[in-house]
Coordinates of C-alpha atoms in Angstrom, one line a residue:
M17 CA 0.0 0.0 0.0
A18 CA 1.3 3.4 -0.9
Y19 CA 1.8 5.9 1.8
L20 CA -0.8 8.7 2.0
S21 CA -0.3 12.2 3.3
R22 CA -2.0 13.4 6.5
R23 CA -4.2 15.7 4.3
E24 CA -5.3 12.8 2.1
I25 CA -6.0 10.7 5.2
E26 CA -8.2 13.5 6.7
D27 CA -10.1 13.7 3.4
L28 CA -10.7 9.9 3.6
K29 CA -11.7 9.9 7.3
P30 CA -15.5 10.6 6.7
N31 CA -15.7 7.8 4.2
I32 CA -13.8 5.4 6.5
E33 CA -16.2 6.3 9.4
K34 CA -19.2 5.6 7.1
A35 CA -17.7 2.2 6.2
I36 CA -17.2 1.3 9.9
Y37 CA -20.8 2.4 10.6
K38 CA -22.2 0.2 7.8
T39 CA -20.2 -2.8 8.9
L40 CA -20.8 -2.6 12.7
G41 CA -24.2 -0.8 12.8
N42 CA -22.8 1.9 15.1
G43 CA -19.9 4.4 15.2
D44 CA -17.0 3.0 17.2
T45 CA -14.3 5.7 17.9
S46 CA -11.7 3.1 18.9
V47 CA -12.0 1.2 15.6
L48 CA -11.8 4.5 13.7
R49 CA -8.7 5.5 15.6
V50 CA -6.9 2.2 14.9
A51 CA -7.8 2.4 11.2
I52 CA -6.4 5.9 10.9
D53 CA -3.2 4.8 12.7
C54 CA -2.8 1.9 10.3
L55 CA -3.1 4.3 7.3
N56 CA -0.6 6.7 8.8
N57 CA 1.9 3.7 9.2
G58 CA 1.2 2.5 5.6
Y59 CA -0.3 -0.9 6.5
D60 CA -1.8 -3.1 3.8
R61 CA -5.2 -4.8 3.9
R62 CA -4.0 -7.9 5.8
R63 CA -2.2 -6.0 8.6
I64 CA -5.2 -3.6 9.0
A65 CA -7.4 -6.7 9.5
D66 CA -5.0 -8.1 12.1
K67 CA -5.0 -4.8 14.0
L68 CA -8.8 -4.6 14.0
D69 CA -9.1 -8.2 15.1
S70 CA -8.5 -7.3 18.7
Y71 CA -11.4 -4.8 18.7
V72 CA -14.1 -6.5 16.6
D73 CA -14.9 -9.9 15.2
S74 CA -12.4 -11.3 12.7
K75 CA -15.1 -11.4 9.9
K76 CA -16.1 -7.8 10.6
A77 CA -12.4 -6.8 10.8
T78 CA -11.7 -8.4 7.4
K79 CA -14.8 -6.6 5.9
I80 CA -13.7 -3.2 7.3
A81 CA -10.2 -3.7 5.9
D82 CA -11.6 -4.6 2.4
R83 CA -13.8 -1.5 2.4
I84 CA -10.9 0.7 3.5
Q85 CA -8.8 -0.8 0.7
G86 CA -11.5 -0.1 -1.8
L87 CA -11.7 3.5 -0.6
I88 CA -7.9 3.9 -1.0
D89 CA -8.0 2.4 -4.5
D90 CA -10.8 4.8 -5.6
F91 CA -8.8 7.7 -4.2
E92 CA -5.7 6.5 -6.2
I93 CA -7.7 6.3 -9.4
S94 CA -9.2 9.8 -8.9
R95 CA -5.8 11.2 -8.2
K96 CA -4.3 9.6 -11.3
S97 CA -7.1 11.0 -13.4
K98 CA -6.6 14.5 -12.0
K99 CA -2.9 14.2 -12.7
R100 CA -3.5 13.1 -16.3
S101 CA -5.9 16.1 -16.9
Y102 CA -3.3 18.4 -15.3
D103 CA -0.5 17.0 -17.6
D104 CA -2.7 17.5 -20.7
E105 CA -3.4 21.1 -19.7
R106 CA 0.3 21.7 -19.1
D107 CA 1.1 20.4 -22.5
R108 CA -1.4 22.7 -24.1
D109 CA 0.1 25.7 -22.3
R110 CA 3.5 24.7 -23.4
D111 CA 2.5 24.6 -27.1
K112 CA 0.9 28.0 -26.8
G113 CA 4.1 29.4 -25.2
S114 CA 6.3 28.1 -28.0
K115 CA 4.2 29.7 -30.7
R116 CA 4.2 33.1 -28.8
G117 CA 8.0 32.8 -28.4
K118 CA 8.5 32.5 -32.1
R119 CA 6.6 35.7 -32.8
D120 CA 8.5 37.6 -30.0
G121 CA 11.9 36.2 -31.2
S122 CA 11.7 37.9 -34.7
R123 CA 11.0 41.2 -33.0
E124 CA 13.9 40.8 -30.6
R125 CA 16.3 40.1 -33.5
D126 CA 15.5 43.4 -35.1
R127 CA 15.9 45.3 -31.9
G128 CA 19.2 43.5 -31.1
R129 CA 21.0 44.6 -34.3
D130 CA 20.7 48.3 -33.2
S131 CA 22.0 47.7 -29.6
Q132 CA 24.8 45.4 -30.6
S133 CA 27.2 48.2 -31.5
G134 CA 26.7 49.9 -28.1
H135 CA 27.4 46.7 -26.2
E136 CA 30.7 46.2 -28.1
K137 CA 31.9 49.7 -27.1
D138 CA 31.2 49.1 -23.4
K139 CA 33.0 45.8 -23.5
H140 CA 36.1 47.4 -25.1
L141 CA 36.3 50.0 -22.3
S142 CA 36.0 47.5 -19.5
E143 CA 38.8 45.4 -20.9
K144 CA 41.1 48.5 -21.2
D145 CA 40.6 49.4 -17.5
G146 CA 41.8 45.9 -16.1
I147 CA 41.3 46.6 -12.4
V148 CA 37.9 48.3 -11.8
R149 CA 35.0 48.6 -14.2
N150 CA 31.7 50.5 -13.9
L151 CA 28.5 48.5 -13.7
K152 CA 26.1 49.4 -16.5
M153 CA 22.6 48.5 -15.8
D154 CA 21.2 46.3 -18.4
P155 CA 17.5 45.6 -19.0
L156 CA 15.9 42.5 -17.4
P157 CA 18.0 39.4 -18.3
P158 CA 16.4 36.8 -20.5
P159 CA 14.7 33.9 -18.8
S160 CA 17.6 31.6 -19.6
K161 CA 19.8 33.2 -16.9
T162 CA 19.5 31.9 -13.4
N163 CA 20.7 35.0 -11.3
I164 CA 21.6 38.7 -11.5
S165 CA 25.0 40.1 -10.4
I166 CA 24.9 43.5 -8.7
G167 CA 28.5 44.3 -7.6
N168 CA 29.7 41.3 -5.6
I169 CA 26.1 40.4 -4.7
R170 CA 24.2 37.6 -6.5
I171 CA 20.4 37.7 -6.5
P172 CA 18.9 34.3 -7.4
Q173 CA 16.1 34.3 -10.0
P174 CA 12.9 32.4 -9.4
S175 CA 12.4 28.9 -10.7
I176 CA 10.6 30.2 -13.7
Y177 CA 13.9 31.2 -15.3
G178 CA 15.4 28.2 -17.0
I179 CA 12.2 26.1 -16.4
P180 CA 9.4 25.9 -18.9
T181 CA 6.3 27.7 -17.7
G182 CA 4.2 24.6 -18.5
L183 CA 5.9 22.7 -15.7
L184 CA 4.8 25.2 -13.0
K185 CA 1.5 25.3 -11.2
K186 CA -0.7 28.3 -11.2
G187 CA 0.4 29.4 -7.7
D188 CA 4.1 29.0 -8.6
A189 CA 3.7 31.1 -11.8
E190 CA 2.0 33.8 -9.8
K191 CA 5.0 33.9 -7.3
A192 CA 7.4 34.0 -10.2
R193 CA 5.7 37.0 -11.7
K194 CA 5.8 38.8 -8.3
I195 CA 9.5 38.2 -7.9
A196 CA 10.1 39.5 -11.5
Q197 CA 8.2 42.7 -10.6
L198 CA 10.4 43.1 -7.5
Q199 CA 13.6 42.7 -9.5
A200 CA 12.4 45.3 -12.0
Q201 CA 11.9 47.7 -9.1
I202 CA 15.4 47.1 -7.8
Q203 CA 16.8 47.7 -11.3
S204 CA 14.9 51.0 -11.5
K205 CA 16.2 52.2 -8.1
L206 CA 19.8 51.3 -9.2
Q207 CA 19.4 53.4 -12.4
T208 CA 18.1 56.4 -10.4
G209 CA 21.1 56.3 -8.1
L210 CA 19.3 55.5 -4.8
L211 CA 21.6 52.5 -4.2
G212 CA 24.8 54.2 -5.5
S213 CA 25.7 55.4 -9.0
S214 CA 28.3 52.7 -9.5
L215 CA 29.5 49.6 -7.7
Q216 CA 33.0 48.5 -8.0
I217 CA 33.7 44.8 -8.2
P218 CA 37.3 43.9 -7.3
I219 CA 39.0 41.5 -9.7
I220 CA 39.9 38.3 -7.9
P221 CA 43.3 37.1 -9.1
N222 CA 43.5 33.5 -10.3
K223 CA 46.8 32.9 -8.6
P224 CA 47.8 33.4 -4.9
Q225 CA 49.6 36.7 -4.1
P226 CA 53.3 36.4 -3.2
L227 CA 54.4 37.1 0.4
I228 CA 56.7 40.2 0.5
L229 CA 58.6 41.0 3.7
D230 CA 60.6 44.2 4.4
E231 CA 63.8 44.5 6.4
E232 CA 62.0 44.5 9.7
G233 CA 60.1 41.3 8.8
R234 CA 56.7 43.0 8.3
T235 CA 54.4 41.9 5.5
I236 CA 54.0 44.6 2.7
D237 CA 52.2 44.7 -0.7
R238 CA 53.8 45.7 -4.1
S239 CA 53.5 49.4 -3.4
G240 CA 55.4 49.0 -0.1
K241 CA 52.6 49.6 2.3
A242 CA 52.4 47.4 5.5
I243 CA 49.6 44.8 5.5
Q244 CA 47.9 43.6 8.7
L245 CA 47.5 39.8 8.5
T246 CA 44.4 38.2 10.0
L247 CA 45.0 36.5 13.3
V248 CA 44.1 32.8 13.1
E249 CA 42.4 31.6 16.3
P250 CA 42.0 27.9 17.2
T251 CA 38.6 26.5 16.4
L252 CA 39.1 22.8 17.2
K253 CA 37.8 21.5 20.6
A254 CA 41.3 20.2 21.5
N255 CA 43.0 23.5 20.7
L256 CA 40.3 25.4 22.7
R257 CA 40.8 23.1 25.7
A258 CA 44.5 23.5 25.5
L259 CA 44.2 27.3 25.4
K260 CA 41.8 27.3 28.4
R261 CA 44.2 25.1 30.3
D262 CA 47.1 27.4 29.7
Q263 CA 45.0 30.4 30.8
Y264 CA 43.8 28.6 34.0
K265 CA 47.4 27.6 34.8
E266 CA 48.6 31.2 34.5
K267 CA 45.8 32.4 36.7
T268 CA 46.5 29.8 39.4
E269 CA 50.2 30.6 39.4
K270 CA 49.5 34.2 39.7
R271 CA 47.1 33.6 42.6
D272 CA 49.7 31.4 44.4
E273 CA 52.3 34.1 44.1
D274 CA 49.9 36.7 45.5
N275 CA 48.9 34.4 48.5
S276 CA 52.5 33.2 49.2
E277 CA 53.0 35.9 51.8
T278 CA 49.8 35.0 53.7
R279 CA 50.2 31.2 53.8
F280 CA 51.0 29.6 57.2
V281 CA 52.2 26.0 57.6
D282 CA 52.5 24.3 60.9
P283 CA 55.5 21.8 60.7
R284 CA 54.3 19.9 63.7
I285 CA 51.3 18.5 61.9
G286 CA 52.2 15.4 60.0
L287 CA 49.8 14.5 57.2
K288 CA 49.8 10.8 56.2
P289 CA 48.3 9.9 52.9
A290 CA 45.4 7.4 52.9
L291 CA 46.9 4.0 52.0
R292 CA 44.8 1.0 51.0
T293 CA 46.0 -2.1 52.8
K294 CA 46.5 -5.1 50.5
R295 CA 44.5 -8.2 51.3
V296 CA 46.6 -11.2 52.1
L297 CA 45.7 -14.7 51.2
R298 CA 44.7 -16.7 54.3
F299 CA 45.1 -20.5 54.0
H300 CA 43.4 -23.0 56.2
E301 CA 45.6 -25.0 58.6
P302 CA 46.3 -28.5 57.4
G303 CA 44.0 -31.2 58.8
K304 CA 41.2 -28.7 59.7
F305 CA 38.5 -30.3 57.5
Q306 CA 39.6 -33.8 58.6
Q307 CA 38.9 -32.9 62.2
L308 CA 35.5 -31.5 61.3
A309 CA 34.6 -34.7 59.4
E310 CA 35.8 -36.8 62.4
R311 CA 33.6 -34.8 64.8
L312 CA 30.6 -35.2 62.5
R313 CA 31.1 -39.0 62.4
M314 CA 31.4 -39.2 66.2
K315 CA 28.2 -37.1 66.6
T316 CA 26.3 -39.4 64.2
Q317 CA 27.5 -42.5 66.1
L318 CA 26.4 -40.9 69.4
E319 CA 22.9 -40.1 68.1
K320 CA 22.6 -43.6 66.8
L321 CA 23.7 -45.0 70.2
Q322 CA 21.2 -42.8 72.0
N323 CA 18.3 -43.9 69.8
E324 CA 19.2 -47.6 70.5
I325 CA 19.3 -46.9 74.3
S326 CA 15.9 -45.0 74.2
Q327 CA 14.3 -47.9 72.3
I328 CA 15.5 -50.4 74.9
A329 CA 14.4 -48.1 77.7
K330 CA 10.9 -47.8 76.2
K331 CA 10.5 -51.5 76.1
T332 CA 11.6 -51.9 79.7
G333 CA 9.6 -48.9 81.0
I334 CA 12.6 -46.9 82.3
S335 CA 12.1 -44.0 79.9
S336 CA 8.8 -42.9 81.4
A337 CA 10.3 -42.6 84.9
T338 CA 13.3 -40.7 83.6
K339 CA 11.1 -38.2 81.7
L340 CA 8.9 -37.6 84.8
A341 CA 12.1 -36.9 86.8
L342 CA 13.3 -34.5 84.2
I343 CA 9.9 -32.7 84.3
A344 CA 9.9 -32.4 88.0
K345 CA 13.5 -31.0 87.9
S346 CA 12.5 -28.5 85.2
E347 CA 9.7 -27.3 87.4
G348 CA 12.2 -26.0 89.9
T349 CA 11.4 -28.4 92.8
S350 CA 14.2 -29.4 95.2
D351 CA 14.8 -32.3 97.5
E352 CA 16.3 -30.0 100.2
V353 CA 14.1 -29.5 103.3
P354 CA 14.3 -26.1 104.9
Q355 CA 15.1 -25.8 108.6
M356 CA 12.0 -23.7 109.2
E357 CA 8.8 -23.3 107.2
W358 CA 7.4 -19.8 106.8
W359 CA 4.3 -20.5 108.8
D360 CA 6.4 -21.6 111.8
S361 CA 8.6 -18.5 111.8
V362 CA 5.9 -16.6 113.8
I363 CA 6.0 -18.8 116.9
L364 CA 9.7 -20.1 116.7
E365 CA 12.9 -18.4 117.4
D366 CA 15.2 -17.5 114.6
N367 CA 17.9 -19.7 116.1
L368 CA 16.5 -23.2 116.2
E369 CA 19.3 -24.4 118.5
T370 CA 17.7 -22.5 121.3
L371 CA 16.2 -25.3 123.5
T372 CA 14.1 -25.5 126.6
P373 CA 15.3 -27.2 129.9
D374 CA 13.4 -30.3 128.7
G375 CA 15.5 -30.4 125.5
K376 CA 12.7 -29.2 123.2
I377 CA 12.6 -26.4 120.7
Y378 CA 11.8 -23.0 122.3
I379 CA 8.4 -21.7 121.4
K380 CA 7.2 -18.1 121.8
K381 CA 4.3 -18.6 124.2
D382 CA 3.2 -14.9 124.1
A383 CA 2.4 -15.3 120.4
I384 CA -0.2 -18.0 121.2
N385 CA -3.6 -17.2 122.7
N386 CA -7.1 -18.6 122.8
L387 CA -8.4 -16.3 119.9
V388 CA -8.9 -17.4 116.3
E389 CA -7.5 -15.1 113.6
H390 CA -9.7 -14.8 110.5
P391 CA -8.1 -13.4 107.3
T392 CA -9.5 -10.3 105.7
Q393 CA -12.1 -11.0 103.2
M394 CA -11.1 -9.8 99.7
R395 CA -13.1 -9.4 96.6
C396 CA -12.8 -12.1 94.0
P397 CA -11.2 -10.7 90.8
T398 CA -13.9 -12.4 88.7
D399 CA -16.8 -10.7 90.5
P400 CA -18.3 -7.7 88.6
I401 CA -17.6 -4.3 90.0
K402 CA -21.2 -3.0 89.4
P403 CA -24.2 -5.1 90.6
V404 CA -25.9 -7.1 87.9
Y405 CA -29.7 -6.9 87.9
M406 CA -31.9 -9.5 86.4
P407 CA -33.8 -8.1 83.4
V408 CA -37.6 -8.1 83.5
F409 CA -39.3 -10.1 80.7
L410 CA -42.8 -9.2 79.7
T411 CA -45.4 -11.7 78.5
K412 CA -46.8 -11.6 74.9
K413 CA -50.1 -10.0 76.1
E414 CA -48.2 -7.3 78.1
R415 CA -46.0 -6.5 75.0
K416 CA -49.1 -6.0 72.8
K417 CA -50.7 -3.8 75.4
L418 CA -47.6 -1.6 75.7
R419 CA -47.3 -1.3 72.0
R420 CA -51.0 -0.3 71.7
Q421 CA -50.6 2.4 74.4
T422 CA -47.5 3.8 72.7
R423 CA -49.2 4.0 69.3
R424 CA -52.2 5.7 70.9
E425 CA -50.1 8.4 72.6
T426 CA -48.3 9.1 69.3
W427 CA -51.6 9.4 67.5
K428 CA -53.0 11.9 70.1
E429 CA -49.8 14.1 69.7
E430 CA -50.3 14.2 65.9
Q431 CA -54.0 15.1 66.3
E432 CA -53.1 17.9 68.7
K433 CA -50.6 19.4 66.3
I434 CA -53.1 19.3 63.5
R435 CA -55.7 21.0 65.8
L436 CA -53.3 23.8 66.7
G437 CA -52.3 24.3 63.0
L438 CA -48.7 23.2 63.4
E439 CA -49.0 20.5 60.8
P440 CA -51.4 20.1 57.8
P441 CA -54.1 17.4 58.0
P442 CA -53.2 14.2 56.2
E443 CA -55.0 13.2 53.0
P444 CA -57.7 10.6 53.3
K445 CA -56.3 7.1 53.1
L446 CA -57.9 6.0 49.8
R447 CA -58.0 2.4 48.6
I448 CA -59.8 0.7 45.7
S449 CA -62.2 -0.8 48.2
N450 CA -63.3 2.4 49.9
L451 CA -63.1 4.6 46.8
M452 CA -66.9 5.1 46.3
R453 CA -67.6 5.5 50.0
A454 CA -64.9 8.1 50.6
L455 CA -65.4 10.3 47.4
G456 CA -69.0 9.7 46.5
T457 CA -70.1 11.8 43.5
E458 CA -66.6 12.7 42.5
A459 CA -65.8 9.1 41.8
V460 CA -68.9 8.8 39.6
Q461 CA -68.1 11.9 37.5
D462 CA -64.6 10.8 36.4
P463 CA -63.9 7.3 37.7
T464 CA -60.7 6.8 35.5
K465 CA -59.0 9.9 37.0
I466 CA -60.0 9.1 40.5
E467 CA -58.7 5.5 40.2
A468 CA -55.4 6.8 38.9
H469 CA -55.2 9.2 41.8
V470 CA -56.0 6.4 44.3
R471 CA -53.3 4.1 42.8
E472 CA -50.8 6.9 42.9
Q473 CA -51.5 7.4 46.6
M474 CA -51.2 3.7 47.3
A475 CA -47.8 3.6 45.5
K476 CA -46.7 6.6 47.4
R477 CA -47.6 4.9 50.8
Q478 CA -45.8 1.7 49.7
K479 CA -42.7 3.6 48.7
A480 CA -42.7 5.5 52.1
H481 CA -42.9 2.1 53.9
E482 CA -40.1 0.6 51.9
D483 CA -37.9 3.7 52.5
A484 CA -38.5 3.5 56.2
N485 CA -37.5 -0.2 56.2
A486 CA -34.4 0.7 54.1
A487 CA -33.5 3.5 56.6
R488 CA -33.7 1.0 59.5
K489 CA -31.7 -1.6 57.6
L490 CA -28.1 -2.0 58.8
T491 CA -25.2 -1.3 56.5
A492 CA -22.5 -3.8 55.6
E493 CA -20.1 -2.3 58.1
Q494 CA -22.8 -2.2 60.9
K495 CA -23.6 -5.9 60.1
R496 CA -20.0 -6.8 60.4
E497 CA -19.6 -4.9 63.7
K498 CA -22.8 -6.6 65.1
K499 CA -21.4 -10.0 64.1
I500 CA -18.0 -9.3 65.7
K501 CA -19.7 -8.0 68.9
K502 CA -21.8 -11.2 69.1
L503 CA -18.7 -13.4 68.8
K504 CA -16.5 -11.4 71.1
E505 CA -17.0 -11.7 74.8
D506 CA -15.9 -9.6 77.8
T507 CA -12.9 -11.2 79.4
S508 CA -12.1 -8.4 81.8
L509 CA -13.3 -10.5 84.8
G510 CA -11.6 -13.7 83.8
V511 CA -10.3 -15.7 80.8
H512 CA -11.4 -19.2 80.1
V513 CA -8.5 -21.5 78.9
A514 CA -8.5 -25.0 77.4
I515 CA -5.4 -27.2 76.7
F516 CA -5.7 -30.0 74.1
R517 CA -3.1 -32.6 73.4
I518 CA -3.0 -34.2 69.9
F519 CA -0.8 -37.2 69.1
H520 CA 0.3 -36.1 65.6
L521 CA -0.5 -32.9 63.7
H522 CA 2.5 -32.3 61.5
E523 CA 1.4 -33.4 58.0
L524 CA -2.3 -33.0 58.5
A525 CA -2.8 -29.8 56.5
A526 CA -6.7 -29.9 56.6
K527 CA -6.8 -30.4 60.3
K528 CA -4.2 -27.6 60.9
F529 CA -6.3 -25.2 58.8
K530 CA -9.5 -26.0 60.8
V531 CA -7.6 -25.5 64.1
E532 CA -6.2 -22.2 63.1
T533 CA -9.1 -20.7 61.2
N534 CA -11.8 -21.5 63.7
A535 CA -9.7 -19.9 66.5
K536 CA -9.4 -16.7 64.4
Q537 CA -13.1 -16.7 63.4
L538 CA -14.0 -16.9 67.1
Y539 CA -11.5 -14.2 68.0
M540 CA -9.6 -16.4 70.4
T541 CA -6.0 -16.3 71.4
G542 CA -3.5 -19.0 72.0
C543 CA -0.8 -21.1 70.3
V544 CA -0.1 -24.5 68.7
V545 CA 3.2 -26.3 69.5
L546 CA 4.2 -29.1 67.2
Y547 CA 6.4 -31.6 69.0
P548 CA 7.0 -35.3 68.0
D549 CA 4.2 -37.5 69.6
C550 CA 2.9 -34.5 71.6
C551 CA 1.3 -31.5 69.9
V552 CA -0.3 -29.0 72.3
V553 CA -3.1 -26.6 71.4
V554 CA -3.9 -23.8 73.9
V555 CA -6.9 -21.5 73.3
E556 CA -8.1 -18.5 75.4
G557 CA -11.5 -16.7 75.2
G558 CA -14.9 -16.5 76.7
T559 CA -17.4 -19.2 77.7
K560 CA -19.3 -19.3 74.5
Q561 CA -16.2 -19.2 72.4
L562 CA -14.6 -22.0 74.3
K563 CA -17.7 -24.1 74.1
K564 CA -17.8 -23.9 70.3
Y565 CA -14.1 -24.5 70.0
K566 CA -14.2 -27.5 72.3
R567 CA -17.0 -29.0 70.2
L568 CA -14.8 -28.5 67.1
M569 CA -11.8 -30.3 68.7
M570 CA -13.7 -33.2 70.4
N571 CA -16.6 -33.9 68.0
R572 CA -16.5 -32.2 64.6
I573 CA -12.9 -33.1 63.6
K574 CA -12.6 -36.9 63.2
W575 CA -9.1 -37.5 64.5
E576 CA -9.4 -41.3 64.4
E577 CA -9.6 -41.3 60.6
D578 CA -5.9 -40.5 60.2
M579 CA -3.5 -43.4 60.9
V580 CA -0.1 -42.2 62.2
K581 CA 3.1 -44.0 63.3
D582 CA 4.0 -44.4 67.0
P583 CA 7.6 -44.3 68.3
D584 CA 7.9 -48.1 67.6
G585 CA 6.9 -47.6 63.9
N586 CA 3.4 -49.1 64.2
D587 CA 0.3 -47.5 62.6
V588 CA -2.1 -46.3 65.3
P589 CA -5.2 -44.0 65.0
N590 CA -4.6 -40.4 65.8
K591 CA -6.4 -38.9 68.8
C592 CA -7.1 -35.6 70.7
V593 CA -7.4 -35.3 74.5
L594 CA -8.6 -32.4 76.6
V595 CA -5.8 -32.0 79.1
W596 CA -7.2 -29.1 81.3
Q597 CA -9.9 -26.5 81.3
G598 CA -10.2 -23.5 83.6
T599 CA -9.9 -19.8 84.1
T600 CA -7.1 -17.3 84.4
K601 CA -6.9 -13.6 85.3
Q602 CA -5.6 -12.4 81.9
R603 CA -4.6 -13.6 78.5
N604 CA -1.0 -14.9 78.0
F605 CA -0.9 -15.3 74.2
G606 CA -1.7 -13.3 71.1
E607 CA -3.1 -14.5 67.8
V608 CA -3.0 -18.2 67.3
K609 CA 0.2 -19.3 65.5
F610 CA 2.1 -22.5 64.9
K611 CA 5.5 -23.2 66.6
V612 CA 7.6 -26.2 65.6
C613 CA 9.8 -27.4 68.4
P614 CA 12.1 -30.4 67.6
T615 CA 13.2 -30.8 71.2
E616 CA 11.4 -30.8 74.6
R617 CA 13.6 -27.9 75.9
L618 CA 12.6 -25.6 73.1
A619 CA 8.9 -26.3 73.6
R620 CA 9.1 -25.6 77.4
E621 CA 11.1 -22.4 76.7
H622 CA 8.3 -21.2 74.3
F623 CA 5.7 -21.6 77.1
K624 CA 8.1 -20.1 79.7
K625 CA 8.4 -17.0 77.6
H626 CA 4.7 -16.5 78.0
R627 CA 4.9 -17.4 81.8
V628 CA 2.8 -20.6 81.4
E629 CA 5.4 -23.3 81.4
H630 CA 3.1 -25.4 83.6
Y631 CA 0.8 -25.8 80.6
W632 CA 3.6 -27.8 78.8
D633 CA 4.5 -29.8 81.9
L634 CA 0.9 -30.9 82.4
A635 CA 0.4 -31.9 78.7
Y636 CA 3.8 -33.6 78.3
S637 CA 3.6 -35.5 81.5
G638 CA 0.2 -36.9 80.5
A639 CA 1.7 -38.0 77.1
V640 CA 4.6 -39.7 78.8
L641 CA 2.4 -41.6 81.3
E642 CA 0.1 -42.6 78.4
Q643 CA 3.0 -44.0 76.4
A644 CA 4.2 -45.9 79.5
S645 CA 0.7 -47.4 80.1
D646 CA 0.5 -48.5 76.5
I647 CA 3.9 -50.3 76.8
V648 CA 2.8 -52.0 80.0
D649 CA -0.4 -53.2 78.5

């Protein structure tokens, strides 16, 4: 496809828009814009169809591309026909010009014979002078010349000179005639002397002038006058930079000389240049990696030996007792018995070696009397600060009566306002059933109009009722807040806690998702610790929350469906046990998260960080005792 100019594309734009409208049935600006862009880029019919395929159906895109191609072909044919007619007209103009030129040529030949002698005389005088000649103003040069010389100035002629007039358009011919008129005015001004009676044109020698120097080395001409040669300045970037560098160096040297007297240097200050230390290669000591490999082998052998010992201990029942002893030790209990308990320090002396004459420990008898000391009664932290009153519940009959009385009072207030003129009286409540009874003769005169009025009033009442219901309806945000408020409970007076122990929860993705998601949906806090053969789940919340979560863990999730491996490698059903359920003063955990603990020490430290290490001791001791009972059985 030939490239079209922007003007030609603008001329074709209305036709393209009509073609798109005929094909699609409506005007699509995006399709029109894509088609115009394709014509600006010179795309052919196939590429236009590919571009339009992303905006319309492929069949319609092909049809639009075909129509655009047809419009371009018609435009090319019309342009060629116009060009052909223009060429024919230009040829006719050229023939007319040649005939007119023959008639004018005969007249010019007669006129030229008379002026030839005058021209030869002027030429002879100019050759005799040799250096400077006066410029004689000639009439307008013939069209064959391309420029006019005025002194050393050359005025270019328009394109009409030297070009046949038939090859120029009408606008170009008009411009050429205007330029010819302007040149004629310049010639007339030159003849009248406004621009100078004569202009001297220096003769440029064909050979270079010889360089003549006098005794002092100055350049002179042939007459002996001194000539001032033009100073050549550097124009290249490199020369300019070198010149600027020299100038800058001269300025800095001059400034240093000026400031040399005011410069003070303290010889005590020693300036050390910044040196970069070189990096030295550091080699490993021989045998280092061999020692590491030997340690790794010994560690592997030790772990293997410990596993064998633990397997033997499980079979004999020694491991359960060992684990319980470790738990008791971790709880901070000690076998040491103090010399005096704190409750005995009131009646005993500080020094227990103080004895009575009978050889017994001395007791402060003045601290003992026949009165019973009762401790001060303190408020339970879970008791409410304000008294809680039992709400009064009305029967159905009482609720109806109360509603009837309220509506009656409201109606009386409205009637009183209407009677005082504060509000206009309401329109009669018309329906289709009471139409004739309420309006009477008016309904008989024009029943169609009255029925339309009644139906309009009924629709208005229905709309007011629906608007009132919509105004009372809760928004999405209010519904969400209501749901959250219903799920959340006040735990300021006490937090309910439940501890669950699960045999295996590591690879059970579905069960883990239920455990975590339900806790978050109920807005409960806690944690899930994953330890081999003893996974502990701790949740904190209100009574209702804990009741729902307990039902999830004990009934809804079927733990027995999953078969897991016990320490001996046998397949046993998974199970979940409620270890403990009670209340605490405050929450100890945040949002429910999973914590993987490969060792018992890490698991206990995790609970200790939240100041509830006894949760882990309780759950883990139960798991150890359960395993021991299974081995005994």
